[in-house]
Amino acid sequence: MPVVELVAVTKAYERKLAVDRLSLSIDAGQMFGLLGPNGAGKTSSIRMMMGITMPDSGQVKLFDKPFERRSLDRVGYLPEERGLYKKMKVLEQLIFLGQLHGLHAEEARKRSVDWSNRLEIADALDKKTEELSKGMQQKIQFIGSILHDPGLIVMDEPFSGLDPINAVLLERSLLELKDKGRAILFSTHRMDQVEKLCDSICLIHNGEAVLSGRMREIKNRYERDHVIVEFEGNPAFLTSDQVAEAKNFSGHAEIRLKPHGDAQKLLREASSVATIYRFELVEPSLEEIFIRTVGGEAYA
Amino acid sequence: MRNLLLVARREYLEQIRGRAFRLSTIGLPSLFVIIVAIAYASSLGLGMHKHLVVASPNPVLAGQVRDQLLIGRRHDAAIAVVAPCPPEMRAALINEIRAKTIDGVLWIAAPADSKPIAAYISNSAGDFITASHLDNAVNNGLMEARLTGAGLDSAQAGAIVNGVSIETYQVRKNGTVVKSNAEASFWKGYAMAFLLSLTTMIYGMNVARSIIQEKTSRIFEVMLATVKPTEMLAGKLIGVGAVGLTQIAIWLAAAVAIVGSPFATAMLTGQFSLHFSWFEGLLFPVYFVLGYLLYSSLFAGLAATCETEQELQMYMPLAAAPTWLSFALIILIVNDSNSFWSVASSLFPPTAPICMFLRMASETPPAWQFAVSIALLIVSIWGTLWFSSRLYRIGILMYGKRATIPELFRWLRYS
């Protein structure tokens, strides 16, 4: 049973078509990446899921039912445009957000303390929000969005502004929630995180879905035409006839082969001029797929 | 409904715990009392402490004018008489004015038995208050001089000229007649209208400021995932309005305690007698709530279209214009509280709360006018809410730039 489903959803603002007949579906226990360049229609799609705006046509379904506001009590939302009440104390704010999602004050307090301990931010509970750093505020907002244990968690750029340690804490929390059967949708530009965390993706461009499906199936559609080489010595092999494009990062090179380019030939050429520590034929990264699909200019 | 109340509660607690609430609860009435006291005290002494010279060829007339000027004057008043005064002295006296050794000269150029020509010469062109005192004094002095010239002794002439003071009484709706004081009634009406306009504007602005802060802090999108925009707006209006009512309740309780004290009883039953009725006590919060809802719903719509408080300030003169208009009508209303313009301004929703209290300073308007004024306010509030909620629903999600007028019309059409 899909937890959230968009069926041919369209939304236009004046003359701009923000979302064009977009369909997608996310099941329980699935981590889903919504990708696209800036202005592709990601936030517009999410806002329709959250009932903040209504589609001009098509249908939004939450928990296998046509959208109704009551269902939002089972949804956690961390928008891209984040904010908290600056003058409120953190614990009061979390209780308030929990209550808005139907929790009793005491239960909201208990869960707030519990999550704050897990995200190593318990010291901040008695402080005013304005006293916290941006990263800490982001963790508080994350807690506020999952306090009511929602079945669907929607996160727009959840890792932006977090240092690597806190990003790992957040990743772990999301994986835990996924393992508990929660459906998680996140929209991001961080392809490495999508590649690591998501089971399925939908790439939208100019409001349309241009690539969607399970991550493995998508990757299998592409040839293994990429080579990672770690080497020491002369980099002359990077200009070989087999190579379409190469990036050299001081002994770590990422190479895209020409169509029908011969990897074995390239390995011979490389080993003749340099010491090779690693030579791996890989499928294109999600970032590469993204750029190939929407074009480098749009992503820039 | 539950979320609406949660939003209202949050707004209420945040504002009532703030330093601004504590300061304004104590500070506003104190400030108002100080302003009124200063205005009243200074008006008592205006034009009364100057160093004047009465110059005339007729010493009797000059003396009588000086006596008139000294009536009710404070002990530091200095009024010299130069009489008989030859015309050549005029230039010397003007030099004294220029040297600021005296403030002015009252020059009476003709004898009392022919038509006199009086002139007041001073450094200040706009000193109409002193000129008004002098006008009365010259006329009374002249009349006294003529009466004594006609054979009356000075005591008889003085009694005729000085006349009597008139006590004022007001007939109430229930037929009772109570001693009234026009000045005190005016100040009472003025004070209530002033507090009403101040609280309405302050809390209307608080709603607007709160919306701008939420817009700046980007909390709206988090909130809108659980709360409808209309619930957000209604919760905000109720929460902030409840803060205003709390403040008014504190002021009323303090007023009741002060009015009931022996000190106030002694003060308010004398020359400056005041009568506060329960009706006035009841109407004040009613007109506050209606006025507040009208202005705050308007401010809420405007605030949703702005990015910063500075942008919001642009709309303020427009929104505050009805308040200025109400106070501009004050003389008209106090002079004739039942004139067409007095009644119209107390029924016209934007000016109704203030003008109704200004009218009540003179006499209580008929019940039907209260009913019509309240009904018109309710209809206007509904209309303003309709307009503002449409701007609000779209405006709170628009970041980055201020909406243009054509965009605002489009927002109204979309929502």
Short mmCIF file of C-alpha atoms in Angstrom, two decimals, chain B residues 56-58 61 108-118 138 142-143 145-146:
data_model
loop_
_atom_site.label_atom_id
_atom_site.label_comp_id
_atom_site.label_asym_id
_atom_site.label_seq_id
_atom_site.Cartn_x
_atom_site.Cartn_y
_atom_site.Cartn_z
CA SER B 56 -2.05 104.76 29.02
CA PRO B 57 -2.58 108.50 29.25
CA ASN B 58 -5.46 107.65 31.64
CA LEU B 61 -8.18 103.10 33.21
CA ILE B 108 -4.14 102.10 25.51
CA ALA B 109 -4.13 105.23 23.44
CA ALA B 110 -7.39 106.98 24.16
CA PRO B 111 -9.11 108.34 27.23
CA ALA B 112 -11.91 106.27 28.74
CA ASP B 113 -14.69 108.63 27.65
CA SER B 114 -13.96 108.29 23.95
CA LYS B 115 -13.43 105.15 21.82
CA PRO B 116 -10.11 103.69 23.02
CA ILE B 117 -7.50 102.12 20.79
CA ALA B 118 -5.58 99.32 22.53
CA VAL B 138 -9.19 95.86 28.69
CA LEU B 142 -12.95 100.00 30.38
CA MET B 143 -16.45 99.03 31.51
CA ALA B 145 -13.93 102.91 34.34
CA ARG B 146 -17.11 103.97 32.55
#
